[in-house]
Amino acid sequence: MKEPDDQDTDGEKSVTSNSDGKKSLRSSKSESRSPVQEDNTFLEDATDETFTEGEESYLEEDSDEERLEGSLSSFQYDDLQSTTVSQQTPAPAVEEAEEEVKKKISESFFYDYMELASMPFVTLDSDIPLDLLTLVHSFGYDCRKRANLQLLDNSIAVYIAGNQLIFLNLKTKEQTYLRSSSGEGIGVIGVHPHKTYFTVAEKGSFPDIIIYEYPSLRPYRILRDGTEKGYAYVNFNCSGTLLASVGSNPDYTLTIWNWKEEQPILRTKAFSQEVFKVTFNPDNEEQLTTSGSGHIKFWEMAFTFTGLKLQGSLGRFGKTTTTDIEGYMELPDGKVLSGSEWGNMLLWEGGLIKVELCRGTSKSCHNGPINQIMLDEGEVITVGSDGCVRIWDFETIDTADIIDETGLLEIEPINELQVDKNVNLFSMIKMSEAGNNFWLAQDANGAIWKLDLSFSNITQDPECLFSFHSGAVEAVAVSPLTYLMATTALDCSVRIYDFASKTLLAQMKFKQGGTALVWVPRMVNFTGAEIIVGFEDGVVRILELYDPKGLTVFVGRKKISDADIRLKQVFKPHTACVTALAYERDGEILATGSKDQTVFFFEVEMDYKPIGYINTPGPVCQLMWSPMSHLESTLLIICENGYILEAPLPTINLEEDDHDVVSYEIKDMCIKCFHFSSVKSKILRSIEIEKRERQRKLKEKIREERRNKLAAEMGEDGEKEFQEEEEEEEEEEEEEPLPEIFIPSTPSPILCGFYSEPGKFWVSLGDYDSGFLYHCEFPPCDESRDFKEQKDEPIDVRYLEDTEDNPIQTITFNINKVMMFCGMKNGAIRVYVLNQNDPSLTSLVDYWHFNMHDNNYGCIKSMASSFDDRFLVTVGADGNIFVFNIVSEFMLRKDIKAKLPSPRFGIETEPIPEDIEDPKAYSIENARRKREHDKLMKEVEEIKARKREQIKALRIKFCKLLEMNEELPKHMQFKRTDFDVDSKIRAEMHRKTAFKIQQVEKELAWEKEKHELGLMKLKNRFRDPLESDTIVVHAILSDHKISSYRLVQPSKYSKFKRASQSERKPSKLDRFEKEGTGRKDSQRDAGGSIAIQEESIIEKGKKFRPKTLSEIMVENQIEKTRKLILKAERAQLKIQQRKKEWEELYKSKPGDDYEDPKDLQAIKEAQEYMGDFNLKTAPDYKIPEHMRINAAKKEEELGHLDSLVHGNKRYMNKCILSLRDLKVAVVEEIQCLVQELKNIQSALHVSKHIPIPQIPQIHPEEVPEKRFQYDEETLLNFKQQHMKSDDEKSPRVEQTGSEGPGGGFLKLSSGKDGDLTTRDSMSRSSKASTFSLDIPKYMEFEKAEPTDVELEIMKRDEIKHMYMQQYLVNRVKELIVTFDAELRLLRHQKLKLDTQMKLSDLHHVTLFQEILLLKNFEKQENILQERVNSLDKEEQYMQWKINETLKEMEEKKNEITKLQEQEKALYAGFQTAVGENNKFANFLMKVLKKKIKRVKKKEVEGDADEDEESEESSEEESSLESDEDESESEDEVFDDSICPTNCDVALFELTLQLREKRLDIEEALVEEKKVVDNLKKEYDTLSKKVKIVATNLNAAEEALEAYQREKQQRLNELLVVIPLKLHQIEYVVFGEIPSDLSGTLVFSNHALKRLQERIHELQEENSKQQKLNKEWRERRKQLIREKREMTKTIHKMEETVRQLMISKFGRVVNLEALQTLSVNTTLEELKIRKLRKELANAKEMKMWEEKIAQMRWELMMKTKEHTRKLYQMNDLCIEKKKLDSRLNTLQNQQGNAFQGLREADVVAREEVTELIQLQAERISALKEEIALLRRKGGLILPPIQSPQEKEMQPVDL
């Protein structure tokens, strides 16, 4: 064995104890990092990890060892004390070192392997060496562990074996070992992409991931705290910078590591269920994928607002069944390809299943789960559990998509390799050998394969490099003579190993798995060449091992192997799996135990003759015979359910014959039984009592010392104080209750045991009672006692450290019983060193403990030491087999090798015994019982036969009695019921019979329903689709026959009309014909004038009233204007009508290239139906639009053909059915006629009889519907025929059996239908029978001589009967001949129809071939057609837009022309209004032509909310500017806002209005020109686009045409069958038909005749066209002459008009403009408005004058009233004065009151004066306003109001 750094390091070594047995002991626990290079900085971390377990311990820590004595004898236990290693480095230094490491880890830094590797545990102060057991070799392989095969280079493979990592050299087969650091197992391994590092992910509590450097195998990095219990998978990214790990149960943590810095980057929970795998995307390292139980998840590293995160998206299966995903692969574009449990591949995209891939005919890609998917050299490789490796095309998978609703896509693999039978490939890894494509494959059935996937002519076959057990190894045994061992497992194999030379020698396969194995001792086989194996089906096989090299060599013998195994003997003692095998110490008896609760004994010397068996109270788990030290040979039987039995040596009875034994059960054996009862709770209770007793004694000792101390110091006071303290402590102390006695409801299983002394034994238990070894003693044998009620307790126990949850599974000893080897449940090996002759195990203290097998599932199943105690072999449930070297003073030679036993003499000639392969075969006991049962049944059958003979004799006697009773006279005969002994018996028999029938019906109800459903399915499948079955109608006289057509329901083509593909592009001619019809209307109307004239100027009065002079003036002016307007409108309308007529005339003028549409249509028809036709086979053949065909049209054609064929066949079937009905009617009528004929012949003499015609028969094939009618007789006949055919199995019988039902049907038709008679036939037979009614009457009397009259009557009757006889015979012949004639006629028609049907079938085949071909072309044709259609639509749309643009441009040009004409008309109207000799003409022209900057409407609206300054500026900008062209001098001031003196104001205002109109027209012209420019640009752009689209359209049409031509060429290649007769072939050469007819054409007669007639039609048409051409030439010359004459006439009339204009106007004028300007509508409207305004102003002035007069009158009245009141006031004042003077004579105050009155009068007068002045001012202001209103543009100011007016209020006088 080789291990890295296997040398001692300097420093202190300390051994620590591990309290739970899981943490391994390390020679040095300090994790000091030692320098590996001289120039590296020395870093040391001397912190020691101290593992202290927090488990509960039932033992108190104490240094002393105590012994318990009681009813359980002595119990010895050791208190455990966990020791810690002292820290050698101060804490601050450690922290500083850790911080320094976290900052930066040197790339050259390595850990010390010896500090990390787990070491064995040895109890303290013991002399047991650490290297007590040394691993020599590993023969096992955990083949079912995921990804447990990796490659470090081409020759070194690495895999996990329990707590070891094994490096296997594929060439030399040497092994190197790397131990686990945690001592709790290794979870998974991974290899760096560059093969320079590999990872070991441990298992345990918060395990580490250790990254080792290769090939030095030094620990490089340690990743900590990545999961809680263990790792499930690790994976590097492609560059090797990151490592992804995923944990196992319970956390399933996904972690991304920066492994070189030992830091986690991202961490999250992967899923809530088991995760199998995690990988990086090779093309995008920011994406990861995980898969596992029922899920697949897609991850992405994304930057969020909180930083870098792992975002996962769970794959949704949708309609697909949820599956576990083992294998998957990331594609370069982000898609993922995964496997499934049923073997198909799933392509994932965007978290959803895009498509499911399978093989053809819906076969799965693999027969079972796909375990691995890889991409190698552009090919996808899938590895399946079916043992197949398949290669798939990557492009096909990458571009795969669903094609139907099933979601399945069928693909086929490029190559495939079936490795071998019974192979379950779990994973593969590629070997990087130059020029080769070799792979290593992990086989879950226990092998490592080398596969060649080059798939060439030199490809090597799969090579099995290594073979192992698959799954748990159940048993191991070693040879008593040499270094050989045998193993067996549930993988149905037995293997032989040479563990000294580390080789596998031989293996043998069986049908069932092995469960127990023992090497036959030398006392039985001295050469040690036999092995006995027990299997799970209860069979025991004895195998013989020998060296085949010692056999005689024959010619042609295969290669001789190192060893060979031969089956020597086989027997089956049990019905369940064999769990234990044991040879008696003298080798005379073999005992076998099983789970069927039996122990079987065999006599070895008599070739394992069965002795017998005993029953056990539970499943047997172990058998052990007493050793030689015991006086008696007894068998220790250990049962799983707590029972231990001791059986004595069975007695061998040599005198008893084996055939006389009924059963092998041994009933008189005295068996001792021990029923284990749990005592663990009592043990724990006693431990707790002892613990408390020790504590109590310790407290009393401390209390006594304190009491003495206080008494010495304080005397009596101290005594009192001590008593008070003691009372307080007693009050505070409350003793906890002791643990309760607990006995588990389910007994703990017994795992193993062994003898200690006679009648005594040790056992190890699991579950609750684990943790101890129990010493038990058998009670005396008492046969009357029941085992189940027995309860026994052990007499002694031994405590086992750290076995509370880790019990001992198996125990074995070395030869001298000094070492006890224990196999633990967690896969650990424990070795106890004992004293010699210590059956009580008093020295069971010191032990050596080391974890080897897997801690989770590596329970040690069996252990064995070699014959010389130098080797120890262990096998576990993890499939591993470890061989250890036991420390010894003797050194082993390196070249040691096991010696194989030589073969026995004559072994090659001995026959191999027949093996028991059937698991249901009888066991020895069952075979014996079966034999006895068969013997008993044979005797019973003999008794039954004798009883039947007696019953048969009684039955014969009873029948004779019945016959004798029948011979008696009737009055003496007994009734049948008189013979019944008891009538109730018969009734009971009938009742039972009915009940049995009912029970049988119930039992067969399911079968009946099943067959009815099967019959219904057969009918639905074969009968219901039939519209009519074949009916064969036979002629009566001849052999002619006619058969109908077997018609099925109409085909899908005739029922279903497929939607045709996208509509074809119409031809260009059709588009030209339809152009303009489907166009949209233009958005703007082309016609119409700019302004709409008002209907009326002044509304008519609603009521009659006298009109004023002003109204009469206005009405006259309006009427005058209306007449002028009407006159102008008529002239304008006349002009427009004339223009329109001219435009229409010019439009109707044909162009130079004009062609008549009729001629175009004729040309088109000629091009399509006449001229030079190219053949379809011509290379330049252009397929016309209407002749293009597609799959939909062809399917319609095929459906039409099917419909026609189906209709013709249906009609013919109806005719044949009618003929069949006619035959039935003829047969019925013939039957009636024959019956009548028989009645007539009965009255005639025999000599005058005419042969009766034979009645025609209805053949079965003429009434096929009768086949589906059956009765009970028919079914019975069919059953008999079927049974005969099954028994005889001969073709003749099968033929008769097949015809059996037909005969039954004929019987049914003849028996039930009465020869198909009807009412008519019965009526005819009744009429015919009237002729013979009187004939039998003559026979009732005695014969007498007839009289003459009677003779005459008889003669007449005879003549009549002769006539009727002849008539009926002729009638029968006539019916037969008529029917045969009808049949031959219809047969002739059917033959013609058959010919047509054959032709239609040929045509059908051709059409179907064309459909298949067209469907292949359909997809691409649709694409091309859609492109053509889209381009055509685009061209049409753009052409429509161009036309719309041209229309709009034309409309705008017309509008511009109209605006220009309006401008000319405006100037002409202005000249007319001004007159010729107006002195203000120049001024007004300047005003009219002056350019003014006007604010647009939008700007005015937008500036409405601006402030006053902006309004003033806009008013200034809109002020008038002088016209530069018309200004005469710069000094002249030109103001157009003021009308010059003596200038007509109305004319001035008209000029201003015309100027506004002119400005509107100019603005409209500018806008229209801008629009025209934009339209021109748009037109140019569209024209360019149209050219591009037209080019693309032409290219697309050419491509479509080429594709149509290709399709036509492919159609031309199809062979079409056309049957021709010789007279139809007119192509002859020298009067003979040529052999090559490939250059011929096939025409129908009609088409050929039509072509010949067409020649004459074309000749006649040619002559007609020549005549027409001549006539049209003459007509053209005449029209040219008429055109010249018209031109001269037009010139003369134009000259006349010009002269008349000059004579009338003095110059040539525009009459249209003159007529338009005859009345100025605007001016007239302004005049009317002016007149209306003047009248309104006059009316308003009159109203205001009346108001002023009224106000003056009111003022005068007020003034008068005020004056009157003043006078009255004056009188009163005078009177008051007088009275005051009288009353105040003595006072001097007269006159004061009168002075105040005078002041008020003065004030009142002033106010009235101001009021009068104010009113005068208002009157003058109103006059000015009236004057301003008479002029346009006058500024109207508000009335002037003085401030006093507002403040003035009426004064109360």
PDB file of C-alpha atoms in Angstrom, residues 96 960 1108 1118 1380 1487 1531 1567:
ATOM      1  CA  GLU A  96      -2.918  37.399  13.032  1.00  0.00           C
ATOM      2  CA  LYS A 960     -83.312 -52.384 -16.990  1.00  0.00           C
ATOM      3  CA  THR A1108     -91.182 101.344 -45.818  1.00  0.00           C
ATOM      4  CA  ILE A1118     -81.367  92.649 -53.797  1.00  0.00           C
ATOM      5  CA  ASP A1380     -79.581 -16.546 -66.092  1.00  0.00           C
ATOM      6  CA  VAL A1487     -53.902 100.168 -52.255  1.00  0.00           C
ATOM      7  CA  ASP A1531     -40.792 111.700 -49.792  1.00  0.00           C
ATOM      8  CA  GLU A1567     -49.764  76.699 -49.656  1.00  0.00           C
TER       9      GLU A1567
END
